[in-house]
Amino acid sequence: MNGANPIRMALWCAGLIALFSGLALMKGGLFADRYEGDMLHLVEIILRVADGQIPHVDFMTPIGVLAVWPIALFVEQGYGVGIAVHLGQLLVALVIAPLTVWVACSRFSGVLAMGYVLLVMVFALALVHGEAIPNISMSMHYNRWAWALAFVMLPVGLLPPLRQSATLDALALGLPMAALVLIKVTYVVALAPGLIVMLAARREYRALLGGIAVTLVALALFTAVMGFDYWAAYVGDILATSRSEIRAHPGQKLDQVLTGPLFLGGHLLALIAIVMLRRAGLHVLGLGLMAFLPGFIFITYQNFGNDPQWMLIAGLAILMSIGSLRPDPDARWDRRTILAMVSVGMLAASAPSFFNLAYSPMRHYSEDTTAFTTVFPRSDQHDDFFTDTRRVFQVNMQIAGEDAVTDFRRFADLAERPPVTMVNGEVLEECSLHNGLIAWFDTAARQLEDIGLGDDAHVLVADLLSALWMYSDHLSSLRGGAPWRYGGAPGIEDASHVLVPLCAINSKTRAAIMTSIDEAGYPLTEVARTELFILLKKGAPAVQTAANSR
């Protein structure tokens, strides 16, 4: 069997990039209508990196630097974050396009090769993280990019080559693997063992050793630029996240991902495929699917939305492999038919999420812009980032009803509320902010300006997000802070003030931060109070009693 035509695949890939990127850029900005909190988290990282800060060294995040560099590069050149997002995605697609075309031509043929290229480009250029909810959001974009890179590597291990080039195979293995180290280590831990097993089973040692060498050389060059301290800080952030009491897992629990109704069918299909592949004589592919399955499930568990995207590439690989099988008239069940049904079942199970991803650039282009409001109302550079007007101005606050209603107070001990937040002995009422984040940050920033907080102030926000500084020219990012807080009170050493929201995005986080500050021995003196927050000035560390926790 011959591989796909390289010229046709290159033209197909270029056409997809032009279509998806063209639709995104012609809109003139980014119009998102979901998960603005996650996007504020992303934008803060982008702006920090564009300002010359180094992730893990200057601020805390478990996300690798390559998840934002392609976007921050354009922000640094003066583009607004809305257009920079589209240009960053275009850059990613252009970088991985040559290897995508090579893998399509060396592992696939015909319509399957076209489907494979479409798969990779959709994950690189989509404008939603996945799931089947038809919204637009750049939240968790790094999971999409990581899958796109994984889809470049996986066919090199899963399928025998139709065109020979150990050098190109090594590049298709090593460069994406190095990039994954610098985006999300979860994919490396989950996929590297399976790739090693597959390549060794196929005796493709040159590609395997070459891929390892390319990965090491790429990471060595990165280390030469960034230094060894980067890696120590990166590992520290990952370990801190793994121990987080706030977000131990971003979606469903592991047992639910293993046996839940949304996933069980796909897992059973994978097990059937493993058995039938081995019975059909495709022992290596059966072994590979078995070796990859635990890693696939682990990635699904670690990603928000818990989309089993691995079934897309597994289904394509099985369809490609059964073309080499001959019908067995003596068999009770035709193995080709069974494997074809299994692969189609895998693709069908992943179809809702995939179509949501694939259609998102068209959906974004057709959005009615009159229903959107700018995310940064006072920024000239970043006035090309918009979100749903209702989500900006509908400020939904949820209180503890068992505290507010007398007859409900008898239920207080049974309600299992988060630990209360105490500020200098004062108990703050339970209240959480469920919508209107942008209105809250913009208003809070203006209130700080009215209070007269100086330009030299560095404010730690005792909450899940720390996006406050992006809403005022008189505030700056907190060195050592965390765009998304996972543990402790990151940045307290360099903070001059602590701002405690009276209605927090995550009240458990608010309480934990105040407890951490108290345990560190920093005295806090109230200097201002509004309807939104309490502003405290931080003093020098001192031994004090636990005034902020009980």
XYZ file of C-alpha atoms in Angstrom:
550
model
C 0.000 0.000 0.000
C 1.294 3.443 -0.920
C 1.118 6.482 1.302
C -0.820 9.610 0.440
C 0.469 12.051 -2.167
C 2.662 14.682 -0.430
C 1.646 17.560 -2.708
C -2.047 16.873 -2.253
C -1.648 16.593 1.505
C 0.360 19.820 1.652
C -2.310 21.668 -0.339
C -5.082 20.174 1.814
C -3.264 21.200 4.983
C -2.620 24.716 3.661
C -6.269 25.055 2.681
C -7.457 24.062 6.153
C -5.080 26.526 7.801
C -6.215 29.304 5.469
C -9.889 28.514 6.114
C -9.790 28.256 9.903
C -7.301 31.066 10.496
C -8.868 33.307 7.881
C -12.298 33.040 9.483
C -10.821 33.808 12.899
C -8.772 36.805 11.796
C -11.494 38.335 9.620
C -13.677 38.724 12.701
C -11.298 41.402 13.966
C -10.919 40.074 17.492
C -11.833 37.279 19.870
C -15.521 36.994 20.775
C -15.873 34.440 23.563
C -18.999 33.595 25.517
C -17.926 31.026 28.108
C -15.368 30.465 30.877
C -14.188 34.068 31.108
C -12.514 33.254 34.421
C -10.259 30.711 32.736
C -9.575 33.170 29.933
C -8.602 35.900 32.408
C -6.198 33.352 33.871
C -4.756 32.748 30.394
C -4.535 36.450 29.534
C -2.679 37.217 32.752
C -0.047 34.602 31.899
C 0.204 35.972 28.347
C 0.657 39.566 29.526
C 3.227 38.558 32.121
C 5.264 36.616 29.547
C 4.949 39.447 27.006
C 6.321 41.746 29.711
C 9.422 39.571 30.025
C 8.429 37.498 33.044
C 9.333 33.811 33.125
C 6.674 31.300 34.176
C 7.517 29.351 37.356
C 10.378 31.731 38.122
C 8.492 35.038 38.295
C 5.025 33.638 38.921
C 3.408 30.329 39.799
C 1.655 28.171 37.181
C 1.746 24.471 36.282
C 1.309 25.350 32.599
C 4.487 25.277 30.536
C 5.834 28.360 28.805
C 5.192 27.038 25.297
C 1.460 27.142 25.994
C 1.574 30.951 25.839
C 4.756 31.923 23.987
C 3.145 31.791 20.511
C 0.470 34.264 21.685
C 2.684 36.422 23.915
C 5.055 36.919 20.981
C 2.394 38.916 19.128
C 1.230 40.815 22.219
C 4.831 41.902 22.681
C 4.744 43.273 19.118
C 1.766 45.470 19.987
C -1.192 43.338 18.937
C -4.239 43.112 21.156
C -4.727 39.839 22.958
C -7.770 39.005 20.790
C -5.891 39.104 17.483
C -2.763 37.704 19.154
C -4.691 34.553 20.073
C -5.590 33.939 16.427
C -2.064 34.712 15.223
C -0.606 32.450 17.908
C -2.821 29.578 16.815
C -1.866 30.226 13.198
C 1.803 30.078 14.176
C 1.308 26.747 15.953
C -0.494 25.292 12.932
C 2.240 26.454 10.543
C 4.981 24.995 12.734
C 3.412 21.543 13.001
C 2.105 21.450 9.407
C 5.259 19.948 7.770
C 5.411 17.071 10.251
C 1.644 16.574 9.968
C 1.959 16.220 6.193
C 4.849 13.778 6.599
C 2.925 11.571 9.015
C -0.157 11.694 6.770
C 1.900 10.544 3.782
C 3.970 7.947 5.635
C 1.222 6.328 7.745
C -2.072 6.932 5.944
C -3.538 6.824 2.458
C -6.583 8.161 0.660
C -9.414 9.702 2.612
C -7.918 8.549 5.919
C -4.862 10.720 5.266
C -7.124 13.702 4.646
C -9.078 12.913 7.795
C -5.855 12.732 9.775
C -4.657 16.156 8.585
C -8.092 17.584 9.352
C -7.907 16.115 12.853
C -4.562 17.737 13.666
C -5.464 21.132 12.211
C -8.825 21.238 13.986
C -7.145 20.729 17.341
C -4.541 23.370 16.550
C -6.985 26.027 15.329
C -10.305 25.452 17.123
C -11.819 28.160 19.314
C -13.258 26.006 22.075
C -11.625 23.439 24.347
C -13.978 20.584 23.424
C -17.118 19.032 24.901
C -20.409 19.336 23.008
C -21.560 22.744 24.264
C -21.608 25.170 21.290
C -19.721 28.079 22.822
C -16.538 29.990 22.036
C -13.723 30.092 24.567
C -9.933 29.952 24.604
C -9.983 28.324 28.025
C -7.786 25.225 28.332
C -6.432 25.811 24.809
C -3.192 24.122 25.832
C -5.020 20.776 26.059
C -6.024 21.145 22.394
C -2.511 22.054 21.336
C -1.139 19.138 23.322
C -3.517 16.735 21.583
C -2.499 18.158 18.191
C 1.145 17.457 19.021
C 0.266 14.005 20.357
C -1.598 13.231 17.132
C 1.621 13.957 15.217
C 3.568 11.427 17.307
C 1.053 8.643 17.827
C 0.700 7.324 14.240
C 4.491 6.965 14.044
C 4.222 4.439 16.856
C 0.847 2.900 16.047
C 1.249 2.283 12.306
C 4.000 0.774 10.127
C 5.613 3.192 7.671
C 4.400 3.369 4.070
C 7.311 5.702 3.269
C 10.724 5.286 4.848
C 12.659 8.072 6.564
C 14.028 7.432 10.027
C 15.138 11.074 10.185
C 11.677 12.499 9.570
C 10.154 9.933 11.915
C 12.626 10.994 14.601
C 11.641 14.624 14.105
C 7.935 13.707 14.216
C 8.571 11.980 17.539
C 11.152 14.222 19.178
C 9.979 17.752 18.429
C 6.363 17.236 19.579
C 7.594 15.399 22.678
C 9.904 18.287 23.593
C 7.049 20.726 23.012
C 4.759 18.676 25.270
C 7.328 18.871 28.060
C 7.036 22.654 27.773
C 3.230 22.695 27.581
C 1.770 19.958 29.790
C 3.903 17.181 31.254
C 0.849 14.948 31.699
C 1.028 14.009 28.016
C 4.693 13.061 28.229
C 4.193 10.800 31.237
C 1.132 9.196 29.649
C 2.358 8.690 26.073
C 6.127 8.135 26.200
C 5.958 4.543 27.561
C 3.516 3.461 24.853
C 5.616 5.000 22.089
C 8.736 3.249 23.348
C 6.914 -0.099 23.494
C 5.479 0.314 19.993
C 8.674 1.392 18.276
C 10.656 -1.351 19.991
C 8.039 -3.935 18.992
C 8.324 -2.803 15.355
C 12.139 -2.813 15.643
C 12.208 0.802 14.524
C 15.196 1.532 16.715
C 16.608 4.303 14.545
C 13.394 6.285 14.794
C 13.138 5.587 18.530
C 16.705 6.562 19.369
C 16.562 9.474 16.949
C 13.353 10.716 18.553
C 14.907 10.551 22.008
C 17.975 12.400 20.728
C 15.864 15.136 19.104
C 13.885 15.587 22.328
C 17.027 15.857 24.430
C 18.746 18.255 22.033
C 15.676 20.502 21.852
C 15.359 20.592 25.642
C 19.106 21.167 26.014
C 18.891 24.202 23.733
C 15.943 25.479 25.756
C 17.912 24.980 28.975
C 20.876 26.862 27.533
C 18.591 29.868 27.078
C 16.448 29.612 30.224
C 18.885 28.048 32.696
C 18.572 25.091 35.078
C 16.654 27.137 37.646
C 13.686 27.122 35.291
C 13.324 23.341 35.610
C 13.499 23.371 39.394
C 10.795 26.036 39.507
C 8.691 24.179 36.910
C 8.817 20.932 38.890
C 7.986 22.840 42.061
C 4.865 24.334 40.478
C 3.721 20.947 39.165
C 4.181 19.324 42.578
C 2.350 22.189 44.285
C -0.552 21.771 41.869
C -0.706 18.016 42.425
C -1.096 18.661 46.164
C -3.712 21.381 45.698
C -6.709 21.201 48.001
C -8.671 23.377 45.571
C -8.382 21.504 42.290
C -6.943 18.024 42.723
C -8.605 17.036 39.435
C -10.229 19.426 36.936
C -13.200 17.230 36.080
C -14.664 13.936 37.171
C -12.947 11.599 39.603
C -10.741 8.812 38.265
C -13.189 6.007 39.060
C -15.900 7.908 37.172
C -13.620 8.368 34.160
C -12.812 4.649 34.226
C -16.318 3.259 34.562
C -18.726 6.170 34.113
C -21.479 5.830 31.486
C -19.893 8.477 29.256
C -16.600 6.550 29.031
C -17.350 2.864 29.602
C -18.519 2.221 26.049
C -15.302 3.609 24.576
C -13.157 1.611 26.965
C -15.029 -1.591 26.089
C -14.547 -0.826 22.394
C -10.816 -0.417 23.008
C -10.642 -3.781 24.792
C -12.570 -5.467 21.968
C -10.200 -3.856 19.463
C -7.151 -5.155 21.351
C -8.492 -8.732 21.300
C -9.603 -8.638 17.663
C -6.400 -7.005 16.419
C -4.321 -9.757 17.946
C -6.629 -12.466 16.588
C -6.406 -10.867 13.155
C -2.616 -11.018 13.253
C -2.117 -7.303 13.919
C -0.249 -8.112 17.105
C 1.842 -4.952 17.270
C -1.107 -2.582 16.937
C -3.025 -4.598 19.523
C -0.044 -4.412 21.858
C 0.279 -0.694 21.212
C -3.355 0.068 21.942
C -3.056 -1.923 25.157
C 0.118 -0.018 26.111
C -1.434 3.364 25.336
C -4.837 2.814 26.941
C -3.828 3.621 30.560
C -2.112 6.804 29.384
C -5.096 7.799 27.266
C -7.408 7.392 30.248
C -5.032 9.352 32.490
C -4.967 12.292 30.060
C -8.761 12.208 29.833
C -8.932 12.287 33.635
C -6.498 15.205 33.877
C -8.181 17.397 31.245
C -11.163 19.620 31.968
C -14.280 18.279 30.252
C -12.860 14.733 30.275
C -13.195 14.370 26.495
C -11.770 10.984 25.346
C -10.070 12.535 22.308
C -7.722 9.557 21.991
C -10.522 7.550 20.378
C -10.223 9.723 17.264
C -6.651 8.708 16.490
C -7.231 5.127 17.651
C -10.214 4.806 15.316
C -8.231 6.155 12.355
C -5.300 3.828 13.109
C -7.547 0.754 13.249
C -9.301 1.701 9.998
C -5.929 2.148 8.325
C -4.681 -1.226 9.568
C -7.619 -3.387 8.519
C -6.987 -2.530 4.880
C -4.145 -5.072 4.937
C -6.404 -7.880 6.182
C -7.929 -10.402 3.818
C -11.456 -11.729 4.343
C -11.552 -15.105 6.085
C -14.507 -17.069 4.650
C -14.079 -19.809 7.249
C -14.333 -17.451 10.216
C -17.665 -17.253 12.027
C -17.226 -13.491 12.387
C -15.343 -11.452 9.800
C -12.600 -9.709 11.760
C -12.357 -6.866 9.280
C -16.035 -6.089 9.747
C -15.791 -6.267 13.528
C -12.729 -4.003 13.619
C -14.380 -1.579 11.207
C -17.434 -1.442 13.457
C -15.234 -0.888 16.519
C -13.298 1.946 14.873
C -16.480 3.603 13.615
C -17.884 3.279 17.135
C -14.821 5.059 18.534
C -15.124 7.853 16.000
C -18.846 8.179 16.670
C -18.275 8.378 20.426
C -15.854 11.279 19.879
C -17.914 12.981 17.182
C -19.839 15.510 19.341
C -16.669 17.011 20.784
C -14.821 16.890 17.455
C -17.614 18.592 15.515
C -17.854 21.241 18.216
C -14.139 21.911 17.772
C -14.245 21.817 13.975
C -17.239 24.137 13.679
C -16.034 26.664 16.261
C -14.175 28.980 13.799
C -17.326 29.205 11.642
C -19.491 29.760 14.709
C -17.116 32.483 15.919
C -17.203 34.215 12.534
C -21.005 34.272 12.512
C -21.393 35.700 16.046
C -23.544 38.820 16.437
C -21.002 41.288 17.804
C -23.686 43.587 19.213
C -24.234 41.040 21.992
C -20.625 41.361 23.188
C -18.724 43.766 25.448
C -14.995 44.320 25.701
C -13.248 42.440 28.490
C -10.813 45.295 29.177
C -12.868 48.516 28.905
C -9.948 50.861 29.612
C -7.265 49.210 27.493
C -6.437 50.625 24.076
C -4.254 47.667 23.086
C -6.548 44.880 24.228
C -9.906 46.267 23.118
C -10.205 43.371 20.632
C -11.146 40.795 23.280
C -14.897 40.530 23.918
C -17.306 38.381 25.872
C -21.067 37.975 26.216
C -22.529 41.222 27.597
C -24.819 39.366 29.973
C -21.864 37.546 31.517
C -20.131 40.889 32.054
C -22.914 42.761 33.787
C -25.029 40.052 35.416
C -23.211 39.924 38.751
C -24.566 36.794 40.416
C -23.643 36.341 44.067
C -24.550 33.204 45.999
C -24.922 33.379 49.768
C -25.315 30.694 52.420
C -29.058 30.482 52.973
C -28.661 28.675 56.281
C -26.861 31.758 57.614
C -29.253 34.320 56.121
C -32.591 32.733 57.080
C -33.302 32.187 60.770
C -35.257 28.966 60.310
C -32.425 27.513 58.207
C -29.717 28.050 60.818
C -30.399 24.657 62.362
C -29.009 23.184 59.140
C -25.704 25.092 59.325
C -23.696 22.231 60.838
C -25.013 19.830 58.182
C -24.401 22.094 55.178
C -20.682 21.184 54.820
C -19.706 24.703 53.803
C -16.045 25.586 53.147
C -14.008 26.808 56.134
C -14.996 30.322 57.155
C -12.705 33.233 56.333
C -11.588 35.374 59.249
C -9.844 38.725 58.902
C -8.269 39.997 62.110
C -10.879 38.105 64.095
C -13.860 39.125 61.946
C -15.839 36.286 60.384
C -16.721 36.982 56.747
C -20.088 35.791 55.540
C -20.172 32.944 53.052
C -20.615 34.441 49.576
C -19.395 33.308 46.165
C -19.294 35.168 42.854
C -20.771 33.084 40.025
C -20.985 35.605 37.215
C -19.925 39.155 36.447
C -16.202 38.645 37.056
C -15.253 41.399 34.634
C -17.625 43.900 36.237
C -16.214 42.956 39.638
C -12.540 43.362 38.678
C -13.156 46.613 36.798
C -15.160 48.107 39.666
C -12.686 46.957 42.310
C -9.793 48.487 40.348
C -11.621 51.810 40.097
C -12.361 51.725 43.828
C -8.667 51.211 44.577
C -7.868 54.230 42.425
C -10.471 56.281 44.309
C -8.916 55.161 47.592
C -5.626 56.548 46.317
C -3.577 53.369 46.296
C -0.161 54.349 44.952
C 1.565 53.051 41.846
C 4.139 51.349 44.064
C 1.492 49.118 45.662
C 1.595 45.373 45.001
C -1.720 43.750 45.817
C -2.290 40.091 46.608
C -5.922 39.170 45.931
C -7.139 36.540 48.383
C -9.086 34.579 45.795
C -8.752 32.023 43.015
C -7.885 34.593 40.312
C -5.525 37.563 40.558
C -6.525 39.457 37.402
C -7.182 42.731 39.250
C -3.967 44.431 38.109
C -4.988 44.120 34.436
C -7.858 46.562 35.019
C -5.818 49.573 36.116
C -2.720 51.377 34.892
C -1.922 52.115 38.535
C -1.518 48.456 39.500
C 1.202 46.008 38.553
C 1.442 42.243 38.580
C 2.616 40.655 41.810
C 6.004 38.969 41.573
C 5.723 35.390 42.759
C 1.942 35.540 42.479
C -0.319 33.010 40.796
C -2.752 33.810 37.960
C -4.690 30.775 39.227
C -4.038 29.961 42.868
C -3.418 26.270 43.699
C -2.010 26.480 47.205
C -0.499 28.710 49.882
C -0.410 32.485 49.472
C 1.828 32.900 46.402
C 3.404 36.344 46.177
C 2.865 37.335 49.805
C 6.584 38.006 50.240
C 6.487 40.817 47.659
C 2.973 42.071 48.398
C 2.426 45.446 50.037
C -1.324 44.928 50.458
C -3.820 42.081 50.668
C -7.272 42.531 49.150
C -9.946 40.237 50.600
C -13.130 40.013 48.488
C -16.321 40.065 50.517
C -17.825 37.819 47.840
C -15.102 35.583 46.451
C -14.905 33.541 43.285
C -13.888 30.644 45.522
C -14.449 31.152 49.235
C -12.427 28.045 50.103
C -9.439 29.622 48.375
C -10.029 32.909 50.190
C -10.009 31.163 53.567
C -6.920 29.103 52.695
C -4.943 32.171 51.580
C -5.761 34.070 54.759
C -4.778 31.052 56.843
C -1.461 30.773 54.972
C -0.721 34.469 55.518
C -1.481 34.111 59.205
C 0.746 31.040 59.511
C 3.564 32.944 57.793
C 3.355 35.552 60.554
C 2.467 38.636 58.515
C 0.379 41.209 60.441
C -2.392 42.827 58.410
C -3.858 46.259 59.106
C -7.133 47.331 57.540
C -6.756 50.540 55.534
C -9.982 50.591 53.505
C -13.289 48.802 53.102
C -15.865 48.958 50.309
C -18.923 46.929 49.381
C -16.621 44.657 47.379
C -13.528 44.108 49.512
C -11.408 44.759 52.563
C -7.970 46.239 51.819
C -5.222 45.347 54.286
C -1.670 46.660 54.507
C 0.925 43.980 55.126
C 3.422 44.451 57.919
C 6.758 42.808 58.582
C 6.613 39.098 59.508
C 5.978 38.475 63.164
C 4.803 35.652 65.395
C 1.086 36.042 65.983
C -1.872 33.946 67.032
C -4.169 32.428 64.460
C -6.429 35.427 64.001
C -7.454 34.613 60.445
C -8.621 31.040 60.933
C -10.555 28.939 63.347
